[in-house]
CSV table of C-alpha atoms and ligand atoms in Angstrom, one decimal:
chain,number,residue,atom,x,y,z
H,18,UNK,CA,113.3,159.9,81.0
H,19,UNK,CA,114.4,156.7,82.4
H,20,UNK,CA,112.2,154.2,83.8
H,21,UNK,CA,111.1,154.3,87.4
H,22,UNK,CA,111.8,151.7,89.6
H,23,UNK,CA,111.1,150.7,93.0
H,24,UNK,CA,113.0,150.7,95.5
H,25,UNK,CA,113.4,149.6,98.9
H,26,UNK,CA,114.6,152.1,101.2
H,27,UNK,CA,113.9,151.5,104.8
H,28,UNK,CA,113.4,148.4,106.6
H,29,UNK,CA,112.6,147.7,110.2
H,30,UNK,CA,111.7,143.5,111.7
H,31,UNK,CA,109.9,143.2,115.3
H,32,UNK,CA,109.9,140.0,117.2
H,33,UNK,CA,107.9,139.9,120.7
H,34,UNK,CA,110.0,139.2,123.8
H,35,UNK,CA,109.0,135.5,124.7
H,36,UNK,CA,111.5,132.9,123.6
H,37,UNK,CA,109.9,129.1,123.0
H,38,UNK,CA,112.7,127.1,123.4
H,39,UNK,CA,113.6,123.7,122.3
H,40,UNK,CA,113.8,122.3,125.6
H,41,UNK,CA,110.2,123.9,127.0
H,42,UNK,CA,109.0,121.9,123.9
H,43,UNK,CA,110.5,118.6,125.3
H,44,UNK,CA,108.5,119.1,128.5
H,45,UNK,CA,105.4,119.1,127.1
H,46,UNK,CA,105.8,117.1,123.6
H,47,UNK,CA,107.2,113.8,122.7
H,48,UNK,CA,110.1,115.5,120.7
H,49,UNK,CA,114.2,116.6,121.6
H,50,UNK,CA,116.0,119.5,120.7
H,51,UNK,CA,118.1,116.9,118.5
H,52,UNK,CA,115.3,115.9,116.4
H,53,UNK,CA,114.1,120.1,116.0
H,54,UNK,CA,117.8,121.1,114.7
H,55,UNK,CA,118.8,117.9,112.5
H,56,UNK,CA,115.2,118.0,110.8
H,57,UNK,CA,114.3,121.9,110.5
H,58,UNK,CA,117.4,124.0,112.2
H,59,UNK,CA,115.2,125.5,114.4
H,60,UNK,CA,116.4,125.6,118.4
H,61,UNK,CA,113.5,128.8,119.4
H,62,UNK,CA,111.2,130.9,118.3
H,63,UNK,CA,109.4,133.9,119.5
H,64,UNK,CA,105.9,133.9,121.2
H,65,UNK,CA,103.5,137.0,121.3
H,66,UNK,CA,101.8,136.9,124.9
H,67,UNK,CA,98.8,138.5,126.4
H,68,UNK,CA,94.9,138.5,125.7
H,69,UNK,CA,93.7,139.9,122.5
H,70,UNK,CA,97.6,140.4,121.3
H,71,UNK,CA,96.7,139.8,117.4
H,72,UNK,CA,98.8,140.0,114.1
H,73,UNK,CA,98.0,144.4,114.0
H,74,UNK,CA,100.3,144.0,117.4
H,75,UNK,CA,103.1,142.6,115.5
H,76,UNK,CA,102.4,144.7,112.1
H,77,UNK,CA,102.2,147.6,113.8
H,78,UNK,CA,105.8,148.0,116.0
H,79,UNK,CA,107.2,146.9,112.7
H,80,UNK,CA,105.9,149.2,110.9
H,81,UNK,CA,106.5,152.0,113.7
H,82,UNK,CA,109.9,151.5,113.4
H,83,UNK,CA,109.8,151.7,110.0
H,84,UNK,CA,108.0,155.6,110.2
H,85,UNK,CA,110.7,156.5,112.8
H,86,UNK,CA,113.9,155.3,110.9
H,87,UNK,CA,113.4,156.9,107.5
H,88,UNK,CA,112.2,160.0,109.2
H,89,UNK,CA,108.9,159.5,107.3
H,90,UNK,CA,105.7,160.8,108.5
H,91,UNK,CA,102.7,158.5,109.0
H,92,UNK,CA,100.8,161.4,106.4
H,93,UNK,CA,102.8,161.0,103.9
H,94,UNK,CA,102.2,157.1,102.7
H,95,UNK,CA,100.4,156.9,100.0
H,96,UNK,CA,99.4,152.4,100.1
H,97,UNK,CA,99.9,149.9,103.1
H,98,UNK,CA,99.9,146.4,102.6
H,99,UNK,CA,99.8,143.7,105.3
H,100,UNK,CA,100.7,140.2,104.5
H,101,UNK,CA,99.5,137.8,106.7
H,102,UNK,CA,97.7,134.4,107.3
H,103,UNK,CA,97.2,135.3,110.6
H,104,UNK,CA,95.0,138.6,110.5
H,105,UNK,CA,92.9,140.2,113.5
H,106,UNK,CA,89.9,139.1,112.0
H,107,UNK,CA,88.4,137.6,109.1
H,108,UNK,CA,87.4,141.7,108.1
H,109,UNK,CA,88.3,144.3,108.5
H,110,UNK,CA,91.8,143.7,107.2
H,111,UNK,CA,94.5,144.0,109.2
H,112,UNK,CA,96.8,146.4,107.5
H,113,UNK,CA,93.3,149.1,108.4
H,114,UNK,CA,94.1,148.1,112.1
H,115,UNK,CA,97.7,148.7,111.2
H,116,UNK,CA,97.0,152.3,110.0
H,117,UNK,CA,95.1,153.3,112.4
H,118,UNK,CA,97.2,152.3,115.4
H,119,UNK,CA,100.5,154.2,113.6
H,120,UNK,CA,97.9,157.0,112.5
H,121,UNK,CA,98.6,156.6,108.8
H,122,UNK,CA,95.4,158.6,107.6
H,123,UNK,CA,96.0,159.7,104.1
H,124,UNK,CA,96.7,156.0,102.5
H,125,UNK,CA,94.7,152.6,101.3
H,126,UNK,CA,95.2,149.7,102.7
H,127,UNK,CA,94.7,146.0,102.2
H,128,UNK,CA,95.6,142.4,103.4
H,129,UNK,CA,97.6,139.8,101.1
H,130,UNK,CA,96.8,136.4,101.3
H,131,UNK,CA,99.6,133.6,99.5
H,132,UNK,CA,100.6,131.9,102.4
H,133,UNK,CA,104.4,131.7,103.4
H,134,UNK,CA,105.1,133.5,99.7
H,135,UNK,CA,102.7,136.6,100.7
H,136,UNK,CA,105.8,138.9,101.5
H,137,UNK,CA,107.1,138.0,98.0
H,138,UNK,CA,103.7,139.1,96.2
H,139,UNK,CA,102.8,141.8,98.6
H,140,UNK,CA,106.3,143.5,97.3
H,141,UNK,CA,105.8,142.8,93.8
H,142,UNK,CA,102.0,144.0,93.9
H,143,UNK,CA,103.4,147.2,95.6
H,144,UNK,CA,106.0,147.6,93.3
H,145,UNK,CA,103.9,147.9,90.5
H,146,UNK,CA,102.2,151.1,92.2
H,147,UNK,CA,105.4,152.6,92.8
H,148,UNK,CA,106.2,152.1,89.0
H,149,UNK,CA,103.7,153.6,88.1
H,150,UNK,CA,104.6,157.3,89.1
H,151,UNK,CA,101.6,157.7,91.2
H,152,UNK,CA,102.8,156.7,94.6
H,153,UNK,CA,106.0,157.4,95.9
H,154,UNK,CA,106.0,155.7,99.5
H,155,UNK,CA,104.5,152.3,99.6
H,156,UNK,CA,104.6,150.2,102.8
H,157,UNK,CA,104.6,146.4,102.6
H,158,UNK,CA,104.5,144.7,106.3
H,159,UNK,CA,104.5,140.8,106.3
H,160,UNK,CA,103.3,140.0,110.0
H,161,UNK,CA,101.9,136.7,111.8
H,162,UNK,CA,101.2,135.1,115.0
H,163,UNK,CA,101.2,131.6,113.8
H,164,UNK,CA,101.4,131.0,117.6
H,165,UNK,CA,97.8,131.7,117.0
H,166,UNK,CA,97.1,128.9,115.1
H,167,UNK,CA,99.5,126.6,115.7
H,168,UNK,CA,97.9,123.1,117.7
H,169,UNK,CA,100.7,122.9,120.7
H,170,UNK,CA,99.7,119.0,120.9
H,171,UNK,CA,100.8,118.6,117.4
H,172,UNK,CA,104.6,117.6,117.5
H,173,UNK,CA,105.0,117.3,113.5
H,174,UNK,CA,103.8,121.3,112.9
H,175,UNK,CA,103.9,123.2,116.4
H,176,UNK,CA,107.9,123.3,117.1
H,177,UNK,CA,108.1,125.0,113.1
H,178,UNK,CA,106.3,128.1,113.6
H,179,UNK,CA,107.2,131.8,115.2
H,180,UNK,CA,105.6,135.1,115.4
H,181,UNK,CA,107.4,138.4,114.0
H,182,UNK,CA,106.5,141.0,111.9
H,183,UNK,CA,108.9,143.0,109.4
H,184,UNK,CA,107.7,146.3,106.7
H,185,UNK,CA,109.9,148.0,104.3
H,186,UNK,CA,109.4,151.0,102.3
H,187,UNK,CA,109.4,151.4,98.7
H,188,UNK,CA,110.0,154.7,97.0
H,189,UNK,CA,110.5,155.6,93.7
H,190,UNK,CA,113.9,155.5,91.9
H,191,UNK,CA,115.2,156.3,88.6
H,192,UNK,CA,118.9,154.8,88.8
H,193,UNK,CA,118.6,151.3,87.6
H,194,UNK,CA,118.4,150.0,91.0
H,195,UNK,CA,115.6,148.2,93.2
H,196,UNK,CA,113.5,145.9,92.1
H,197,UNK,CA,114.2,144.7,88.8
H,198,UNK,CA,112.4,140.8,87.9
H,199,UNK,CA,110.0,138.6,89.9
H,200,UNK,CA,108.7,135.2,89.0
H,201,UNK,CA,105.5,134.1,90.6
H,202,UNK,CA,103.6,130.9,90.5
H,203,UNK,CA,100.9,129.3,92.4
H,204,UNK,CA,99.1,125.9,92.0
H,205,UNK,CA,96.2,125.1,94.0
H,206,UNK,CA,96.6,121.1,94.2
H,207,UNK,CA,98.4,121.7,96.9
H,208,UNK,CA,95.7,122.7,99.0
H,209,UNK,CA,95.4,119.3,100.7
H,210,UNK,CA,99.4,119.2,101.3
H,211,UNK,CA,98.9,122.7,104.1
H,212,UNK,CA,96.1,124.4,105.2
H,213,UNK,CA,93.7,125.5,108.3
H,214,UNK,CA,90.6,123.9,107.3
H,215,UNK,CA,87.9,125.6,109.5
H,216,UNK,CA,87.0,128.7,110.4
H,217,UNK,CA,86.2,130.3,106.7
H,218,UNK,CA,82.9,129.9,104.2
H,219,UNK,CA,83.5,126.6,103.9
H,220,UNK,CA,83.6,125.5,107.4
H,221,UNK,CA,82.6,127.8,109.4
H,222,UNK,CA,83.1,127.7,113.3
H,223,UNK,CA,81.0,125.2,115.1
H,224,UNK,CA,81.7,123.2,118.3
H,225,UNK,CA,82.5,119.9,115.8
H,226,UNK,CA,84.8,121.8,114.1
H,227,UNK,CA,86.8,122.9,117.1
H,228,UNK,CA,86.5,119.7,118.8
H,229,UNK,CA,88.1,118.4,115.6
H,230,UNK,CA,91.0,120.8,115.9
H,231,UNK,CA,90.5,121.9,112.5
H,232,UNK,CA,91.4,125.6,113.8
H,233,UNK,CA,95.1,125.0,113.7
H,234,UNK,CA,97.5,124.4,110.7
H,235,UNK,CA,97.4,121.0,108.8
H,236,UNK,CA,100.3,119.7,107.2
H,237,UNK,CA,101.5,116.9,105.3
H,238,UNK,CA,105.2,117.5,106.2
H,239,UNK,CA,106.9,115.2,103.3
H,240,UNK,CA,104.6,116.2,100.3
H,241,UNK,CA,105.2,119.6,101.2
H,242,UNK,CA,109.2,119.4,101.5
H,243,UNK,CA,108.7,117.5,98.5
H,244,UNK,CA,107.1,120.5,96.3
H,245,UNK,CA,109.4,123.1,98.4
H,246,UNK,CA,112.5,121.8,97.6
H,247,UNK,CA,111.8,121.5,93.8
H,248,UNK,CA,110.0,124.6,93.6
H,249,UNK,CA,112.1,127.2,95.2
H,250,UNK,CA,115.1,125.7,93.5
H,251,UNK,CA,113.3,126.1,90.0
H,252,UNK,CA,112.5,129.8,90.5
H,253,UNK,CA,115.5,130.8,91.9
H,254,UNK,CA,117.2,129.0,88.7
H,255,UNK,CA,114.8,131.0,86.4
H,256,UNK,CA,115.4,133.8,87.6
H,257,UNK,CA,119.3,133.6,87.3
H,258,UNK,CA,118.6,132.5,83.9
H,259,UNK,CA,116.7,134.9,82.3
H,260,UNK,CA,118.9,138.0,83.9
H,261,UNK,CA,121.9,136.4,82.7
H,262,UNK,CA,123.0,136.2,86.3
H,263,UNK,CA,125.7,134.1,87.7
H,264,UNK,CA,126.4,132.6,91.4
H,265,UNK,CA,129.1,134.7,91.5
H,266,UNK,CA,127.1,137.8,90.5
H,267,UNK,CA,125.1,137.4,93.7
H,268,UNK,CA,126.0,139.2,97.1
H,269,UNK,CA,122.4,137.3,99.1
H,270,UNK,CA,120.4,134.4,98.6
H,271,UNK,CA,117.3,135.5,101.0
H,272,UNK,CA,115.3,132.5,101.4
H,273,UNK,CA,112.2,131.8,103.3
H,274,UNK,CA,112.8,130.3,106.5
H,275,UNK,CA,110.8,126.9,106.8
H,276,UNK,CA,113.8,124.6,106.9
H,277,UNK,CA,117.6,124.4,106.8
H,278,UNK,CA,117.1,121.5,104.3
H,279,UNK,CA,115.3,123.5,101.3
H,280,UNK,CA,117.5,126.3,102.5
H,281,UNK,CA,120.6,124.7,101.4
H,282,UNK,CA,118.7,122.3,98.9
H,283,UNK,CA,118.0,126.2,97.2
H,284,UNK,CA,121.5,127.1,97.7
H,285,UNK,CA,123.1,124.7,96.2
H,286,UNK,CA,121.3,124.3,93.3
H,287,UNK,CA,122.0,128.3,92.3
H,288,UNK,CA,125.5,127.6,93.3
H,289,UNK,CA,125.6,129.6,96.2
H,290,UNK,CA,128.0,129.4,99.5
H,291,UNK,CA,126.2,129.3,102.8
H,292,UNK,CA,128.2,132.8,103.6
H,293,UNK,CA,125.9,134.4,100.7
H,294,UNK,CA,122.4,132.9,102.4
H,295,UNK,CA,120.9,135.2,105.1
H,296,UNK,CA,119.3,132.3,107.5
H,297,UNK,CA,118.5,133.3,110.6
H,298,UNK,CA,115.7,130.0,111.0
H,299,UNK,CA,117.5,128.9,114.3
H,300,UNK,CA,116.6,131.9,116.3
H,301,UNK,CA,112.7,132.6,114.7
H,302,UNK,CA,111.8,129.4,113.3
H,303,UNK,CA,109.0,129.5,110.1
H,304,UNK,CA,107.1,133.1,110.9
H,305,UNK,CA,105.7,133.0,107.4
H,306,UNK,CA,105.3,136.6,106.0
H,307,UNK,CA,108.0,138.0,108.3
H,308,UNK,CA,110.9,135.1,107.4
H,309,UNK,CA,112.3,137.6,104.0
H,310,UNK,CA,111.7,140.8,105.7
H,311,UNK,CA,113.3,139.8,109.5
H,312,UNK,CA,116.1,138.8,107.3
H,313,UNK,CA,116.5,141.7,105.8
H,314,UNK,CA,115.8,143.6,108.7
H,315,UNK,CA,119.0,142.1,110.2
H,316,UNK,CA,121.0,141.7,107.2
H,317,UNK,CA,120.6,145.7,105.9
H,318,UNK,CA,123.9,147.5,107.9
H,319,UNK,CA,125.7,144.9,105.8
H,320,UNK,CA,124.0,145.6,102.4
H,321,UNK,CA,125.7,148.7,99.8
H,322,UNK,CA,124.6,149.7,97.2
H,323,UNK,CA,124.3,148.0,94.3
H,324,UNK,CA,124.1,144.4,95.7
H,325,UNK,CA,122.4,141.5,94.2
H,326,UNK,CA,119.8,140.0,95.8
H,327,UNK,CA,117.8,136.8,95.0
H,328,UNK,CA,114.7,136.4,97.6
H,329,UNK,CA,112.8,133.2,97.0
H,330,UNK,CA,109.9,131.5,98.8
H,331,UNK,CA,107.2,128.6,98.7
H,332,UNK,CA,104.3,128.4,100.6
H,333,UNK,CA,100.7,126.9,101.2
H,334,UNK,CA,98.4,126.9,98.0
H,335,UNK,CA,100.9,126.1,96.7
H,336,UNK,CA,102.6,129.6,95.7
H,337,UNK,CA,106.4,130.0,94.9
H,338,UNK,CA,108.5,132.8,94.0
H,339,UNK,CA,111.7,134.8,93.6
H,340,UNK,CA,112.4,138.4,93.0
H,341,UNK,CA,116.0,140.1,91.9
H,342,UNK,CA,116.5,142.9,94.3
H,343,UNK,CA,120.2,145.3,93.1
H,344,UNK,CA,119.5,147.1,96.4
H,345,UNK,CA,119.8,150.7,96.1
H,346,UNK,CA,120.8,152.3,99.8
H,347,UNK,CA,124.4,152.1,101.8
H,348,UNK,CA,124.0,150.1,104.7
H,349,UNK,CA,121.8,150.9,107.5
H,350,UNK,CA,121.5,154.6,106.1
H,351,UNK,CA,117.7,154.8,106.8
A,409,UT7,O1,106.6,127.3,105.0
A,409,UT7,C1,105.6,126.7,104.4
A,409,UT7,C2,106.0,125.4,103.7
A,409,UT7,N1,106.4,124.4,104.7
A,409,UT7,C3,107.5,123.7,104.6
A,409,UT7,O2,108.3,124.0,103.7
A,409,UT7,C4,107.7,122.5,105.5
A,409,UT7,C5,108.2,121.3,104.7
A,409,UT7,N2,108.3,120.1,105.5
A,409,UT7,C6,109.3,120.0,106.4
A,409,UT7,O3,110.1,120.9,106.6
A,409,UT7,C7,109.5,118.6,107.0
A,409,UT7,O4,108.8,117.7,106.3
A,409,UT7,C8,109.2,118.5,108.5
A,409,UT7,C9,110.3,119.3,109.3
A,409,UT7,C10,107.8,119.1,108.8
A,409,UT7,C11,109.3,117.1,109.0
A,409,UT7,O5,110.5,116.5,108.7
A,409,UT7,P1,110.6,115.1,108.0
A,409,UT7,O6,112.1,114.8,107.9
A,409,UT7,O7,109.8,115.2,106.7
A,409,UT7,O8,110.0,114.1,109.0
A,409,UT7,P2,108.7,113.2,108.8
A,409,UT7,O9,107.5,114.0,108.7
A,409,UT7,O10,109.0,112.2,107.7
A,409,UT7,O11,108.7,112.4,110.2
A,409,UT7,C12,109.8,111.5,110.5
A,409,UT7,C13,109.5,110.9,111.9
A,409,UT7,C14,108.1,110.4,112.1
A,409,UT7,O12,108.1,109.3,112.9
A,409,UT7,P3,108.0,107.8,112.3
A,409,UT7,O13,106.7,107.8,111.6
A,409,UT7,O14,109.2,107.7,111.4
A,409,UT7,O15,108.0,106.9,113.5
A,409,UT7,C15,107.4,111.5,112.8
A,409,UT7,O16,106.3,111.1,113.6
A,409,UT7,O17,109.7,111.9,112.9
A,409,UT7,C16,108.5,112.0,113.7
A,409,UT7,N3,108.4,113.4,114.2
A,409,UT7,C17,109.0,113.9,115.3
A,409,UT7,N4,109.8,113.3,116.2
A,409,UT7,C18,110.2,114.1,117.2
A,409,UT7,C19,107.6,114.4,113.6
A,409,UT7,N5,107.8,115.5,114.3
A,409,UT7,C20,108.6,115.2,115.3
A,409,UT7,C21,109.1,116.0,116.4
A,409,UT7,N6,109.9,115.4,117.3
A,409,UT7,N7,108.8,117.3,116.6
């Protein structure tokens, strides 16, 4: 019997309604739309509104969608996995509240922690599973509301970040196709480079911790472009190397979204045109676990069977990776 593979088979991305320009930034932050598109490519993002509106919001429409367009019903997935930075709460994870709001009943769930590279490792952790033989649909939903933790007096991280939310389902296949390699890496020097200090065991909530603004991301813009750029590069690199693939081999380079510069930097260093990258950072700006699967999402009518794919990410931790995809459905036919 051949091997079994994974494969992804449905994808749906989800992006709430409310558009943060560039130029509502300008009026309330010393910053232009110039600086924004020369330095990240980012002109707006998208804002999730309301009073208790957490990540589960955004997880869950994705995931919805998902249910509705590969006809699959919520009782038949077997394993949900959410990845986020941004969950509900601290526990119970959010891929629970995910569940239970899409009336998923017969699966397990958990949350995936690795930062912007959490889609990456959520889909190679649910692979595995699939693989297997034991479970034949797998959900993996990368959702956040960075808007949640992003300080909006803090000009050097708060025009970067977006909310969205995007799932795909993985089903068994026996064709060759799907998932076929990942590399994945993490160093944790890099914890001082990006990170939301307070609010976990180490520093829980108090009123000096909030007064120092330690709820909201931290990040050393330069040392982190630094890392990216070499990083994401070097895995996308391995991974070409060890499948004996060429640039020319490759139909998509789908890259996380943090900035047009390690975009291309990535790009060019595979050898790829700018035609062959899915970047869609202009309209979303960074939204962490949703920047792969929102591109994707929007990318799939596109897609036939058989395609190359090469998704690659970096993140805080550090963690970096890249997965070869050969896609195994026709365009948009789920
Ligand atoms: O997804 C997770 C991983 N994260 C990343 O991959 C992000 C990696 N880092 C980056 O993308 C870039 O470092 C940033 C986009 C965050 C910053 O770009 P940069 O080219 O590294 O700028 P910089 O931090 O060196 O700042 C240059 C100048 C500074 O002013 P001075 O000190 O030269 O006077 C900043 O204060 O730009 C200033 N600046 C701004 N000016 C206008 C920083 N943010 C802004 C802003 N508007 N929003």
């Amino acid at each position: 019997m051949s091997k079994i593979n994974a494969a992804i088979t449905g994808i749906h991305g989800w992006v709430p309604e409310y558009v943060l320009t560039n130029e509502e930034l300008e009026t309330f932050l010393d910053t232009t739309d110039e600086w924004i598109m020369t330095r990240t490519g980012i002109r707006e993002r998208h804002i999730l509104k309301g009073e208790n509106m957490g990540t589960s919001v955004i997880g869950t429409e994705a995931v919805k969608g998902l249910l509705e367009k590969t006809n699959t019903a919520p009782d038949e997935v077997d394993l949900v996995i959410c990845a986020t930075v941004t969950p509900d709460m601290l526990f119970p994870a959010t891929s629970t509240i995910i569940c239970d709001k899409v009336g998923i009943k017969n699966a397990f769930s958990f949350d995936l922690n690795a930062a912007c590279t959490g889609f990456l490792y959520a889909l190679d952790t649910a692979r595995r599973y699939v693989e297997s033989g034991s479970y034949k649909k797998v959900i993996v939903v990368g959702a956040d509301k960075m808007s949640s933790i992003v300080d909006y007096t803090d000009r050097t991280t708060c025009v970067l970040f977006g909310d969205a939310g995007g799932a795909v389902l993985l089903e068994p296949t026996s064709d060759g196709l799907g998932i076929i390699d990942s590399v994945l890496k993490s160093d944790g020097m890099g914890r001082d480079h990006l990170y939301q200090k307070a609010g976990g065991s180490s520093y829980p909530p108090t009123h000096e911790t909030i007064d120092a603004r330690q709820h909201y991301i931290y990040q050393e813009g330069q040392a982190v472009f630094k890392f990216a750029v070499t990083k994401m590069a070097d895995v996308s690199a391995e991974i070409m190397e060890r499948n004996n693939l060429g640039a020319e081999d490759i139909s998509y380079l789908v890259p996380h979204q943090a900035n047009m510069r390690i975009i291309d930097a990535t790009a060019r260093r595979m050898g790829i045109e700018r035609d062959k990258v899915m970047i869609n950072i202009e309209r979303y700006g960074n939204t962490t676990n949703a920047t792969i699967p929102m591109c994707l999402h929007e990318w799939s009518p596109k897609l036939q069977k058989g395609d190359i794919l090469v998704l690659a990410a970096f993140g805080g931790g550090f963690t970096w990776g890249s997965m070869y995809i050969k896609w195994a459905v026709n365009g948009s036919s789920k």
